[in-house]
mmCIF file with all atom_site columns, C-alpha atoms in Angstrom:
data_model
loop_
_atom_site.group_PDB
_atom_site.id
_atom_site.type_symbol
_atom_site.label_atom_id
_atom_site.label_alt_id
_atom_site.label_comp_id
_atom_site.label_asym_id
_atom_site.label_entity_id
_atom_site.label_seq_id
_atom_site.pdbx_PDB_ins_code
_atom_site.Cartn_x
_atom_site.Cartn_y
_atom_site.Cartn_z
_atom_site.occupancy
_atom_site.B_iso_or_equiv
_atom_site.pdbx_formal_charge
_atom_site.auth_seq_id
_atom_site.auth_comp_id
_atom_site.auth_asym_id
_atom_site.auth_atom_id
_atom_site.pdbx_PDB_model_num
ATOM 1   C CA . ASP A 1 1   ? -62.896 19.326 -23.924 1.00 64.00 ? 1   ASP A CA 1
ATOM 2   C CA . THR A 1 2   ? -61.812 22.882 -24.719 1.00 71.00 ? 2   THR A CA 1
ATOM 3   C CA . ALA A 1 3   ? -59.226 24.148 -22.230 1.00 92.00 ? 3   ALA A CA 1
ATOM 4   C CA . VAL A 1 4   ? -60.031 27.885 -22.278 1.00 96.00 ? 4   VAL A CA 1
ATOM 5   C CA . SER A 1 5   ? -63.291 28.942 -23.889 1.00 96.00 ? 5   SER A CA 1
ATOM 6   C CA . GLN A 1 6   ? -64.749 32.356 -24.557 1.00 96.00 ? 6   GLN A CA 1
ATOM 7   C CA . THR A 1 7   ? -68.218 33.493 -25.525 1.00 97.00 ? 7   THR A CA 1
ATOM 8   C CA . PRO A 1 8   ? -69.178 35.033 -27.784 1.00 97.00 ? 8   PRO A CA 1
ATOM 9   C CA . LYS A 1 9   ? -66.608 34.573 -30.535 1.00 95.00 ? 9   LYS A CA 1
ATOM 10  C CA . TYR A 1 10  ? -67.860 37.636 -32.377 1.00 97.00 ? 10  TYR A CA 1
ATOM 11  C CA . LEU A 1 11  ? -69.627 40.658 -30.956 1.00 97.00 ? 11  LEU A CA 1
ATOM 12  C CA . VAL A 1 12  ? -70.910 43.524 -33.083 1.00 97.00 ? 12  VAL A CA 1
ATOM 13  C CA . THR A 1 13  ? -72.614 46.373 -31.278 1.00 97.00 ? 13  THR A CA 1
ATOM 14  C CA . GLN A 1 14  ? -73.382 50.069 -31.372 1.00 97.00 ? 14  GLN A CA 1
ATOM 15  C CA . MET A 1 15  ? -71.502 52.813 -29.578 1.00 97.00 ? 15  MET A CA 1
ATOM 16  C CA . GLY A 1 16  ? -72.850 53.464 -26.117 1.00 97.00 ? 16  GLY A CA 1
ATOM 17  C CA . ASN A 1 17  ? -74.068 49.928 -25.510 1.00 97.00 ? 17  ASN A CA 1
ATOM 18  C CA . ASP A 1 18  ? -72.996 47.709 -22.615 1.00 97.00 ? 18  ASP A CA 1
ATOM 19  C CA . LYS A 1 19  ? -71.698 44.215 -23.344 1.00 97.00 ? 19  LYS A CA 1
ATOM 20  C CA . SER A 1 20  ? -70.104 41.267 -21.573 1.00 97.00 ? 20  SER A CA 1
ATOM 21  C CA . ILE A 1 21  ? -67.598 38.625 -22.611 1.00 98.00 ? 21  ILE A CA 1
ATOM 22  C CA . LYS A 1 22  ? -67.346 35.368 -20.702 1.00 97.00 ? 22  LYS A CA 1
ATOM 23  C CA . CYS A 1 23  ? -64.364 33.101 -20.163 1.00 97.00 ? 23  CYS A CA 1
ATOM 24  C CA . GLU A 1 24  ? -64.153 29.643 -18.650 1.00 97.00 ? 24  GLU A CA 1
ATOM 25  C CA . GLN A 1 25  ? -61.197 27.332 -18.123 1.00 97.00 ? 25  GLN A CA 1
ATOM 26  C CA . ASN A 1 26  ? -61.351 23.639 -17.234 1.00 96.00 ? 26  ASN A CA 1
ATOM 27  C CA . LEU A 1 27  ? -57.636 23.232 -16.524 1.00 93.00 ? 27  LEU A CA 1
ATOM 28  C CA . GLY A 1 28  ? -57.837 23.661 -12.765 1.00 91.00 ? 28  GLY A CA 1
ATOM 29  C CA . HIS A 1 29  ? -55.781 26.859 -12.984 1.00 92.00 ? 29  HIS A CA 1
ATOM 30  C CA . ASP A 1 30  ? -55.895 29.485 -10.266 1.00 90.00 ? 30  ASP A CA 1
ATOM 31  C CA . THR A 1 31  ? -55.006 32.601 -12.255 1.00 91.00 ? 31  THR A CA 1
ATOM 32  C CA . MET A 1 32  ? -56.832 34.133 -15.197 1.00 94.00 ? 32  MET A CA 1
ATOM 33  C CA . TYR A 1 33  ? -56.092 37.115 -17.415 1.00 94.00 ? 33  TYR A CA 1
ATOM 34  C CA . TRP A 1 34  ? -57.692 39.413 -19.974 1.00 95.00 ? 34  TRP A CA 1
ATOM 35  C CA . TYR A 1 35  ? -55.551 40.706 -22.837 1.00 95.00 ? 35  TYR A CA 1
ATOM 36  C CA . LYS A 1 36  ? -56.491 43.118 -25.616 1.00 96.00 ? 36  LYS A CA 1
ATOM 37  C CA . GLN A 1 37  ? -55.119 42.724 -29.141 1.00 96.00 ? 37  GLN A CA 1
ATOM 38  C CA . ASP A 1 38  ? -55.478 45.833 -31.256 1.00 94.00 ? 38  ASP A CA 1
ATOM 39  C CA . SER A 1 39  ? -55.720 46.179 -35.012 1.00 93.00 ? 39  SER A CA 1
ATOM 40  C CA . LYS A 1 40  ? -51.928 46.109 -35.317 1.00 93.00 ? 40  LYS A CA 1
ATOM 41  C CA . LYS A 1 41  ? -51.881 42.780 -33.464 1.00 93.00 ? 41  LYS A CA 1
ATOM 42  C CA . PHE A 1 42  ? -50.258 44.303 -30.398 1.00 94.00 ? 42  PHE A CA 1
ATOM 43  C CA . LEU A 1 43  ? -51.137 42.412 -27.204 1.00 94.00 ? 43  LEU A CA 1
ATOM 44  C CA . LYS A 1 44  ? -51.535 44.143 -23.876 1.00 93.00 ? 44  LYS A CA 1
ATOM 45  C CA . ILE A 1 45  ? -52.557 42.892 -20.440 1.00 92.00 ? 45  ILE A CA 1
ATOM 46  C CA . MET A 1 46  ? -55.708 44.372 -18.960 1.00 94.00 ? 46  MET A CA 1
ATOM 47  C CA . PHE A 1 47  ? -56.570 42.448 -15.797 1.00 91.00 ? 47  PHE A CA 1
ATOM 48  C CA . SER A 1 48  ? -55.659 39.369 -13.825 1.00 90.00 ? 48  SER A CA 1
ATOM 49  C CA . TYR A 1 49  ? -57.347 37.424 -11.060 1.00 90.00 ? 49  TYR A CA 1
ATOM 50  C CA . ASN A 1 50  ? -55.748 34.883 -8.733  1.00 87.00 ? 50  ASN A CA 1
ATOM 51  C CA . ASN A 1 51  ? -58.184 32.749 -6.749  1.00 85.00 ? 51  ASN A CA 1
ATOM 52  C CA . LYS A 1 52  ? -60.944 35.270 -7.444  1.00 84.00 ? 52  LYS A CA 1
ATOM 53  C CA . GLU A 1 53  ? -58.816 38.185 -6.230  1.00 87.00 ? 53  GLU A CA 1
ATOM 54  C CA . LEU A 1 54  ? -57.849 41.019 -8.566  1.00 88.00 ? 54  LEU A CA 1
ATOM 55  C CA . ILE A 1 55  ? -54.049 41.147 -8.760  1.00 85.00 ? 55  ILE A CA 1
ATOM 56  C CA . ILE A 1 56  ? -53.410 43.107 -11.940 1.00 84.00 ? 56  ILE A CA 1
ATOM 57  C CA . ASN A 1 57  ? -55.339 46.162 -13.029 1.00 84.00 ? 57  ASN A CA 1
ATOM 58  C CA . GLU A 1 58  ? -53.535 47.977 -15.800 1.00 86.00 ? 58  GLU A CA 1
ATOM 59  C CA . THR A 1 59  ? -54.355 51.466 -16.960 1.00 78.00 ? 59  THR A CA 1
ATOM 60  C CA . VAL A 1 60  ? -57.734 50.576 -18.398 1.00 87.00 ? 60  VAL A CA 1
ATOM 61  C CA . PRO A 1 61  ? -60.788 52.886 -18.513 1.00 90.00 ? 61  PRO A CA 1
ATOM 62  C CA . ASN A 1 62  ? -63.143 52.185 -15.642 1.00 91.00 ? 62  ASN A CA 1
ATOM 63  C CA . ARG A 1 63  ? -65.810 51.378 -18.218 1.00 95.00 ? 63  ARG A CA 1
ATOM 64  C CA . PHE A 1 64  ? -64.141 47.959 -18.198 1.00 95.00 ? 64  PHE A CA 1
ATOM 65  C CA . SER A 1 65  ? -64.997 45.839 -15.176 1.00 94.00 ? 65  SER A CA 1
ATOM 66  C CA . PRO A 1 66  ? -63.794 42.267 -14.720 1.00 94.00 ? 66  PRO A CA 1
ATOM 67  C CA . LYS A 1 67  ? -65.586 39.814 -12.475 1.00 93.00 ? 67  LYS A CA 1
ATOM 68  C CA . SER A 1 68  ? -64.470 36.402 -11.299 1.00 93.00 ? 68  SER A CA 1
ATOM 69  C CA . PRO A 1 69  ? -67.303 34.422 -9.712  1.00 92.00 ? 69  PRO A CA 1
ATOM 70  C CA . ASP A 1 70  ? -64.996 31.452 -9.132  1.00 92.00 ? 70  ASP A CA 1
ATOM 71  C CA . LYS A 1 71  ? -61.511 30.269 -10.095 1.00 91.00 ? 71  LYS A CA 1
ATOM 72  C CA . ALA A 1 72  ? -62.727 28.778 -13.367 1.00 95.00 ? 72  ALA A CA 1
ATOM 73  C CA . HIS A 1 73  ? -64.478 31.875 -14.694 1.00 96.00 ? 73  HIS A CA 1
ATOM 74  C CA . LEU A 1 74  ? -63.449 35.411 -15.538 1.00 96.00 ? 74  LEU A CA 1
ATOM 75  C CA . ASN A 1 75  ? -65.885 37.745 -17.234 1.00 96.00 ? 75  ASN A CA 1
ATOM 76  C CA . LEU A 1 76  ? -65.357 41.169 -18.732 1.00 97.00 ? 76  LEU A CA 1
ATOM 77  C CA . HIS A 1 77  ? -68.108 43.763 -18.749 1.00 97.00 ? 77  HIS A CA 1
ATOM 78  C CA . ILE A 1 78  ? -67.753 46.898 -20.823 1.00 96.00 ? 78  ILE A CA 1
ATOM 79  C CA . ASN A 1 79  ? -70.005 49.922 -20.336 1.00 96.00 ? 79  ASN A CA 1
ATOM 80  C CA . SER A 1 80  ? -70.671 52.704 -22.811 1.00 97.00 ? 80  SER A CA 1
ATOM 81  C CA . LEU A 1 81  ? -68.754 51.105 -25.642 1.00 97.00 ? 81  LEU A CA 1
ATOM 82  C CA . GLU A 1 82  ? -66.595 53.362 -27.806 1.00 96.00 ? 82  GLU A CA 1
ATOM 83  C CA . LEU A 1 83  ? -65.194 52.933 -31.301 1.00 96.00 ? 83  LEU A CA 1
ATOM 84  C CA . GLY A 1 84  ? -61.704 52.516 -29.842 1.00 94.00 ? 84  GLY A CA 1
ATOM 85  C CA . ASP A 1 85  ? -62.812 49.450 -27.904 1.00 96.00 ? 85  ASP A CA 1
ATOM 86  C CA . SER A 1 86  ? -62.944 47.489 -31.153 1.00 97.00 ? 86  SER A CA 1
ATOM 87  C CA . ALA A 1 87  ? -60.315 44.770 -30.785 1.00 97.00 ? 87  ALA A CA 1
ATOM 88  C CA . VAL A 1 88  ? -59.862 41.092 -30.105 1.00 97.00 ? 88  VAL A CA 1
ATOM 89  C CA . TYR A 1 89  ? -60.039 40.232 -26.423 1.00 97.00 ? 89  TYR A CA 1
ATOM 90  C CA . PHE A 1 90  ? -58.224 37.144 -25.209 1.00 97.00 ? 90  PHE A CA 1
ATOM 91  C CA . CYS A 1 91  ? -58.697 35.310 -21.970 1.00 97.00 ? 91  CYS A CA 1
ATOM 92  C CA . ALA A 1 92  ? -55.807 33.258 -20.599 1.00 95.00 ? 92  ALA A CA 1
ATOM 93  C CA . SER A 1 93  ? -55.135 31.107 -17.554 1.00 94.00 ? 93  SER A CA 1
ATOM 94  C CA . THR A 1 94  ? -52.233 29.568 -15.698 1.00 91.00 ? 94  THR A CA 1
ATOM 95  C CA . ARG A 1 95  ? -51.358 27.915 -12.432 1.00 88.00 ? 95  ARG A CA 1
ATOM 96  C CA . ILE A 1 96  ? -48.950 29.481 -9.996  1.00 80.00 ? 96  ILE A CA 1
ATOM 97  C CA . TYR A 1 97  ? -46.806 27.016 -8.035  1.00 69.00 ? 97  TYR A CA 1
ATOM 98  C CA . GLY A 1 98  ? -45.335 28.702 -4.969  1.00 67.00 ? 98  GLY A CA 1
ATOM 99  C CA . GLY A 1 99  ? -44.520 31.855 -6.917  1.00 63.00 ? 99  GLY A CA 1
ATOM 100 C CA . THR A 1 100 ? -43.452 30.099 -10.121 1.00 66.00 ? 100 THR A CA 1
ATOM 101 C CA . TYR A 1 101 ? -45.511 31.123 -13.110 1.00 67.00 ? 101 TYR A CA 1
ATOM 102 C CA . ASN A 1 102 ? -46.055 28.573 -15.821 1.00 82.00 ? 102 ASN A CA 1
ATOM 103 C CA . GLU A 1 103 ? -47.051 29.225 -19.394 1.00 89.00 ? 103 GLU A CA 1
ATOM 104 C CA . GLN A 1 104 ? -50.435 30.743 -20.005 1.00 92.00 ? 104 GLN A CA 1
ATOM 105 C CA . PHE A 1 105 ? -53.121 29.012 -22.020 1.00 94.00 ? 105 PHE A CA 1
ATOM 106 C CA . PHE A 1 106 ? -55.158 31.296 -24.241 1.00 95.00 ? 106 PHE A CA 1
ATOM 107 C CA . GLY A 1 107 ? -58.759 31.189 -25.341 1.00 96.00 ? 107 GLY A CA 1
ATOM 108 C CA . PRO A 1 108 ? -59.773 31.588 -28.996 1.00 95.00 ? 108 PRO A CA 1
ATOM 109 C CA . GLY A 1 109 ? -60.543 35.280 -28.597 1.00 96.00 ? 109 GLY A CA 1
ATOM 110 C CA . THR A 1 110 ? -63.622 37.475 -28.886 1.00 97.00 ? 110 THR A CA 1
ATOM 111 C CA . ARG A 1 111 ? -63.628 39.912 -31.786 1.00 96.00 ? 111 ARG A CA 1
ATOM 112 C CA . LEU A 1 112 ? -65.497 43.027 -30.661 1.00 97.00 ? 112 LEU A CA 1
ATOM 113 C CA . THR A 1 113 ? -66.610 45.498 -33.305 1.00 97.00 ? 113 THR A CA 1
ATOM 114 C CA . VAL A 1 114 ? -68.151 48.759 -32.187 1.00 97.00 ? 114 VAL A CA 1
ATOM 115 C CA . LEU A 1 115 ? -70.094 50.638 -34.875 1.00 96.00 ? 115 LEU A CA 1
ATOM 116 C CA . ALA B 2 1   ? -39.178 48.851 -17.135 1.00 77.00 ? 1   ALA B CA 1
ATOM 117 C CA . GLN B 2 2   ? -39.428 45.412 -18.633 1.00 85.00 ? 2   GLN B CA 1
ATOM 118 C CA . SER B 2 3   ? -39.807 45.128 -22.382 1.00 91.00 ? 3   SER B CA 1
ATOM 119 C CA . VAL B 2 4   ? -39.507 42.825 -25.350 1.00 95.00 ? 4   VAL B CA 1
ATOM 120 C CA . ALA B 2 5   ? -38.513 43.751 -28.884 1.00 96.00 ? 5   ALA B CA 1
ATOM 121 C CA . GLN B 2 6   ? -38.963 41.794 -32.072 1.00 97.00 ? 6   GLN B CA 1
ATOM 122 C CA . PRO B 2 7   ? -36.958 43.785 -34.603 1.00 96.00 ? 7   PRO B CA 1
ATOM 123 C CA . GLU B 2 8   ? -38.499 42.214 -37.705 1.00 96.00 ? 8   GLU B CA 1
ATOM 124 C CA . ASP B 2 9   ? -42.131 42.735 -38.618 1.00 96.00 ? 9   ASP B CA 1
ATOM 125 C CA . GLN B 2 10  ? -41.877 40.014 -41.255 1.00 97.00 ? 10  GLN B CA 1
ATOM 126 C CA . VAL B 2 11  ? -39.579 37.096 -41.989 1.00 98.00 ? 11  VAL B CA 1
ATOM 127 C CA . ASN B 2 12  ? -39.700 35.289 -45.318 1.00 98.00 ? 12  ASN B CA 1
ATOM 128 C CA . VAL B 2 13  ? -38.218 31.819 -45.675 1.00 98.00 ? 13  VAL B CA 1
ATOM 129 C CA . ALA B 2 14  ? -38.273 29.138 -48.326 1.00 98.00 ? 14  ALA B CA 1
ATOM 130 C CA . GLU B 2 15  ? -39.656 25.769 -47.298 1.00 98.00 ? 15  GLU B CA 1
ATOM 131 C CA . GLY B 2 16  ? -36.922 23.457 -46.103 1.00 97.00 ? 16  GLY B CA 1
ATOM 132 C CA . ASN B 2 17  ? -34.580 26.290 -45.134 1.00 98.00 ? 17  ASN B CA 1
ATOM 133 C CA . PRO B 2 18  ? -33.747 27.123 -41.518 1.00 97.00 ? 18  PRO B CA 1
ATOM 134 C CA . LEU B 2 19  ? -35.651 29.962 -39.913 1.00 97.00 ? 19  LEU B CA 1
ATOM 135 C CA . THR B 2 20  ? -34.871 32.419 -37.155 1.00 98.00 ? 20  THR B CA 1
ATOM 136 C CA . VAL B 2 21  ? -37.269 34.860 -35.526 1.00 98.00 ? 21  VAL B CA 1
ATOM 137 C CA . LYS B 2 22  ? -35.443 37.364 -33.357 1.00 98.00 ? 22  LYS B CA 1
ATOM 138 C CA . CYS B 2 23  ? -36.298 38.579 -29.881 1.00 98.00 ? 23  CYS B CA 1
ATOM 139 C CA . THR B 2 24  ? -34.453 40.760 -27.410 1.00 97.00 ? 24  THR B CA 1
ATOM 140 C CA . TYR B 2 25  ? -35.570 41.567 -23.902 1.00 95.00 ? 25  TYR B CA 1
ATOM 141 C CA . SER B 2 26  ? -34.990 43.947 -21.038 1.00 92.00 ? 26  SER B CA 1
ATOM 142 C CA . VAL B 2 27  ? -35.827 42.782 -17.519 1.00 87.00 ? 27  VAL B CA 1
ATOM 143 C CA . SER B 2 28  ? -34.735 43.340 -13.991 1.00 83.00 ? 28  SER B CA 1
ATOM 144 C CA . GLY B 2 29  ? -33.811 40.078 -12.348 1.00 82.00 ? 29  GLY B CA 1
ATOM 145 C CA . ASN B 2 30  ? -33.956 36.674 -13.955 1.00 82.00 ? 30  ASN B CA 1
ATOM 146 C CA . PRO B 2 31  ? -35.883 36.559 -17.217 1.00 87.00 ? 31  PRO B CA 1
ATOM 147 C CA . TYR B 2 32  ? -38.762 34.165 -17.754 1.00 90.00 ? 32  TYR B CA 1
ATOM 148 C CA . LEU B 2 33  ? -39.172 34.070 -21.533 1.00 94.00 ? 33  LEU B CA 1
ATOM 149 C CA . PHE B 2 34  ? -41.836 32.567 -23.756 1.00 96.00 ? 34  PHE B CA 1
ATOM 150 C CA . TRP B 2 35  ? -42.647 32.084 -27.421 1.00 97.00 ? 35  TRP B CA 1
ATOM 151 C CA . TYR B 2 36  ? -46.212 31.867 -28.676 1.00 97.00 ? 36  TYR B CA 1
ATOM 152 C CA . VAL B 2 37  ? -47.644 31.365 -32.164 1.00 97.00 ? 37  VAL B CA 1
ATOM 153 C CA . GLN B 2 38  ? -50.918 32.765 -33.468 1.00 96.00 ? 38  GLN B CA 1
ATOM 154 C CA . TYR B 2 39  ? -52.560 31.343 -36.558 1.00 93.00 ? 39  TYR B CA 1
ATOM 155 C CA . PRO B 2 40  ? -55.122 33.515 -38.385 1.00 88.00 ? 40  PRO B CA 1
ATOM 156 C CA . ASN B 2 41  ? -58.299 34.063 -36.380 1.00 83.00 ? 41  ASN B CA 1
ATOM 157 C CA . ARG B 2 42  ? -57.039 31.846 -33.584 1.00 87.00 ? 42  ARG B CA 1
ATOM 158 C CA . GLY B 2 43  ? -55.798 32.271 -30.048 1.00 89.00 ? 43  GLY B CA 1
ATOM 159 C CA . LEU B 2 44  ? -52.168 32.079 -29.021 1.00 94.00 ? 44  LEU B CA 1
ATOM 160 C CA . GLN B 2 45  ? -50.517 28.693 -28.712 1.00 95.00 ? 45  GLN B CA 1
ATOM 161 C CA . PHE B 2 46  ? -47.586 28.122 -26.401 1.00 95.00 ? 46  PHE B CA 1
ATOM 162 C CA . LEU B 2 47  ? -44.399 26.960 -28.145 1.00 96.00 ? 47  LEU B CA 1
ATOM 163 C CA . LEU B 2 48  ? -41.660 26.982 -25.526 1.00 96.00 ? 48  LEU B CA 1
ATOM 164 C CA . LYS B 2 49  ? -40.252 28.746 -22.496 1.00 94.00 ? 49  LYS B CA 1
ATOM 165 C CA . TYR B 2 50  ? -36.988 29.508 -20.760 1.00 93.00 ? 50  TYR B CA 1
ATOM 166 C CA . ILE B 2 51  ? -37.070 29.612 -16.978 1.00 87.00 ? 51  ILE B CA 1
ATOM 167 C CA . THR B 2 52  ? -33.635 28.342 -16.017 1.00 83.00 ? 52  THR B CA 1
ATOM 168 C CA . GLY B 2 53  ? -31.132 25.695 -17.051 1.00 85.00 ? 53  GLY B CA 1
ATOM 169 C CA . ASP B 2 54  ? -29.905 24.913 -20.562 1.00 89.00 ? 54  ASP B CA 1
ATOM 170 C CA . ASN B 2 55  ? -29.656 27.863 -22.883 1.00 92.00 ? 55  ASN B CA 1
ATOM 171 C CA . LEU B 2 56  ? -31.118 25.835 -25.756 1.00 95.00 ? 56  LEU B CA 1
ATOM 172 C CA . VAL B 2 57  ? -34.787 25.166 -25.179 1.00 95.00 ? 57  VAL B CA 1
ATOM 173 C CA . LYS B 2 58  ? -36.772 22.725 -27.293 1.00 96.00 ? 58  LYS B CA 1
ATOM 174 C CA . GLY B 2 59  ? -40.473 23.172 -27.845 1.00 95.00 ? 59  GLY B CA 1
ATOM 175 C CA . SER B 2 60  ? -43.463 22.145 -29.902 1.00 92.00 ? 60  SER B CA 1
ATOM 176 C CA . TYR B 2 61  ? -43.522 21.471 -33.660 1.00 93.00 ? 61  TYR B CA 1
ATOM 177 C CA . GLY B 2 62  ? -39.729 21.201 -33.918 1.00 95.00 ? 62  GLY B CA 1
ATOM 178 C CA . PHE B 2 63  ? -39.061 24.742 -32.717 1.00 97.00 ? 63  PHE B CA 1
ATOM 179 C CA . GLU B 2 64  ? -36.245 25.648 -30.376 1.00 97.00 ? 64  GLU B CA 1
ATOM 180 C CA . ALA B 2 65  ? -34.932 28.860 -28.894 1.00 98.00 ? 65  ALA B CA 1
ATOM 181 C CA . GLU B 2 66  ? -31.546 29.960 -27.691 1.00 96.00 ? 66  GLU B CA 1
ATOM 182 C CA . PHE B 2 67  ? -31.249 32.050 -24.561 1.00 95.00 ? 67  PHE B CA 1
ATOM 183 C CA . ASN B 2 68  ? -28.264 34.384 -24.620 1.00 95.00 ? 68  ASN B CA 1
ATOM 184 C CA . LYS B 2 69  ? -27.857 36.348 -21.419 1.00 93.00 ? 69  LYS B CA 1
ATOM 185 C CA . SER B 2 70  ? -24.992 38.538 -22.602 1.00 93.00 ? 70  SER B CA 1
ATOM 186 C CA . GLN B 2 71  ? -26.913 39.626 -25.678 1.00 95.00 ? 71  GLN B CA 1
ATOM 187 C CA . THR B 2 72  ? -30.270 39.622 -23.853 1.00 95.00 ? 72  THR B CA 1
ATOM 188 C CA . SER B 2 73  ? -31.743 37.626 -26.703 1.00 96.00 ? 73  SER B CA 1
ATOM 189 C CA . PHE B 2 74  ? -34.087 34.684 -27.049 1.00 97.00 ? 74  PHE B CA 1
ATOM 190 C CA . HIS B 2 75  ? -34.257 33.894 -30.763 1.00 98.00 ? 75  HIS B CA 1
ATOM 191 C CA . LEU B 2 76  ? -36.675 31.278 -32.061 1.00 98.00 ? 76  LEU B CA 1
ATOM 192 C CA . LYS B 2 77  ? -35.275 28.766 -34.533 1.00 98.00 ? 77  LYS B CA 1
ATOM 193 C CA . LYS B 2 78  ? -36.251 25.793 -36.617 1.00 98.00 ? 78  LYS B CA 1
ATOM 194 C CA . PRO B 2 79  ? -33.828 23.763 -38.769 1.00 97.00 ? 79  PRO B CA 1
ATOM 195 C CA . SER B 2 80  ? -36.255 23.185 -41.637 1.00 97.00 ? 80  SER B CA 1
ATOM 196 C CA . ALA B 2 81  ? -39.269 25.426 -42.202 1.00 97.00 ? 81  ALA B CA 1
ATOM 197 C CA . LEU B 2 82  ? -42.664 24.151 -43.314 1.00 97.00 ? 82  LEU B CA 1
ATOM 198 C CA . VAL B 2 83  ? -45.344 26.090 -45.184 1.00 96.00 ? 83  VAL B CA 1
ATOM 199 C CA . SER B 2 84  ? -47.633 25.314 -42.245 1.00 95.00 ? 84  SER B CA 1
ATOM 200 C CA . ASP B 2 85  ? -45.289 27.279 -39.950 1.00 96.00 ? 85  ASP B CA 1
ATOM 201 C CA . SER B 2 86  ? -46.546 30.485 -41.566 1.00 97.00 ? 86  SER B CA 1
ATOM 202 C CA . ALA B 2 87  ? -48.135 32.465 -38.728 1.00 97.00 ? 87  ALA B CA 1
ATOM 203 C CA . LEU B 2 88  ? -47.618 35.358 -36.334 1.00 97.00 ? 88  LEU B CA 1
ATOM 204 C CA . TYR B 2 89  ? -45.012 34.710 -33.646 1.00 98.00 ? 89  TYR B CA 1
ATOM 205 C CA . PHE B 2 90  ? -44.822 36.490 -30.316 1.00 97.00 ? 90  PHE B CA 1
ATOM 206 C CA . CYS B 2 91  ? -41.978 36.619 -27.846 1.00 97.00 ? 91  CYS B CA 1
ATOM 207 C CA . ALA B 2 92  ? -42.955 37.471 -24.273 1.00 95.00 ? 92  ALA B CA 1
ATOM 208 C CA . VAL B 2 93  ? -41.374 38.033 -20.902 1.00 92.00 ? 93  VAL B CA 1
ATOM 209 C CA . ARG B 2 94  ? -43.048 37.485 -17.573 1.00 87.00 ? 94  ARG B CA 1
ATOM 210 C CA . ALA B 2 95  ? -43.121 40.701 -15.625 1.00 78.00 ? 95  ALA B CA 1
ATOM 211 C CA . ALA B 2 96  ? -42.650 40.846 -11.883 1.00 70.00 ? 96  ALA B CA 1
ATOM 212 C CA . GLY B 2 97  ? -45.887 40.969 -9.929  1.00 65.00 ? 97  GLY B CA 1
ATOM 213 C CA . GLY B 2 98  ? -48.920 38.997 -10.962 1.00 64.00 ? 98  GLY B CA 1
ATOM 214 C CA . GLY B 2 99  ? -47.304 36.993 -13.714 1.00 74.00 ? 99  GLY B CA 1
ATOM 215 C CA . LYS B 2 100 ? -48.513 39.140 -16.577 1.00 82.00 ? 100 LYS B CA 1
ATOM 216 C CA . LEU B 2 101 ? -46.832 38.644 -19.911 1.00 87.00 ? 101 LEU B CA 1
ATOM 217 C CA . ILE B 2 102 ? -45.284 41.551 -21.762 1.00 91.00 ? 102 ILE B CA 1
ATOM 218 C CA . PHE B 2 103 ? -45.346 40.781 -25.460 1.00 94.00 ? 103 PHE B CA 1
ATOM 219 C CA . GLY B 2 104 ? -43.195 41.884 -28.345 1.00 96.00 ? 104 GLY B CA 1
ATOM 220 C CA . GLN B 2 105 ? -44.949 43.404 -31.316 1.00 96.00 ? 105 GLN B CA 1
ATOM 221 C CA . GLY B 2 106 ? -45.032 40.111 -33.189 1.00 97.00 ? 106 GLY B CA 1
ATOM 222 C CA . THR B 2 107 ? -43.241 38.807 -36.283 1.00 98.00 ? 107 THR B CA 1
ATOM 223 C CA . GLU B 2 108 ? -45.151 37.525 -39.275 1.00 97.00 ? 108 GLU B CA 1
ATOM 224 C CA . LEU B 2 109 ? -43.430 34.421 -40.606 1.00 98.00 ? 109 LEU B CA 1
ATOM 225 C CA . SER B 2 110 ? -44.101 33.501 -44.216 1.00 97.00 ? 110 SER B CA 1
ATOM 226 C CA . VAL B 2 111 ? -42.805 30.196 -45.536 1.00 97.00 ? 111 VAL B CA 1
ATOM 227 C CA . LYS B 2 112 ? -43.106 29.777 -49.299 1.00 96.00 ? 112 LYS B CA 1
ATOM 228 C CA . PRO B 2 113 ? -42.934 26.430 -51.127 1.00 95.00 ? 113 PRO B CA 1
#
């Protein structure tokens, strides 16, 4: 009964490849996020979807493309992977009540290593 | 621009002693503030939040935080530290528009027996 799950947990790949990370939440939340944690543990927002609509798109290379097939899923596809993409990617979700934002629940993370 | 600062990269405390992890913020409008903890190779776990109301907020695992508007601070505290509290702690503020969290750089808490 995991609340926010991500697959895969680890991803090792070569430069130039294309890869996807999947996220699912079973909390009934309507808003999902992708965050990137770099090697210095700094966390930064990348994208957010509310009811399948993109609402946050930070300054992220367009090689990164999020997709939300439904409210419970948010996937991240990365094209032409670069060494600098190596990081831990966290998915998170929350429910927005009439403009009030509650705490976000985070997935376990996907550690991406680009060789 | 909204921002969060955690001035200490590392805090060392002896088990049983009180602990404080510092956080200051800069926001326009009312601040929505959060503390999260990250154990090694794990995701972030929510500890507590300040939205409105009492300045002293109680959260999970015996942690509490004090909101101080005049000092724009939201320090995390615990009266008696446990070795198991050793982890990376993040302070965050909710930014306007979309509900994204802006995180501080994190503070590594080390509690020694």
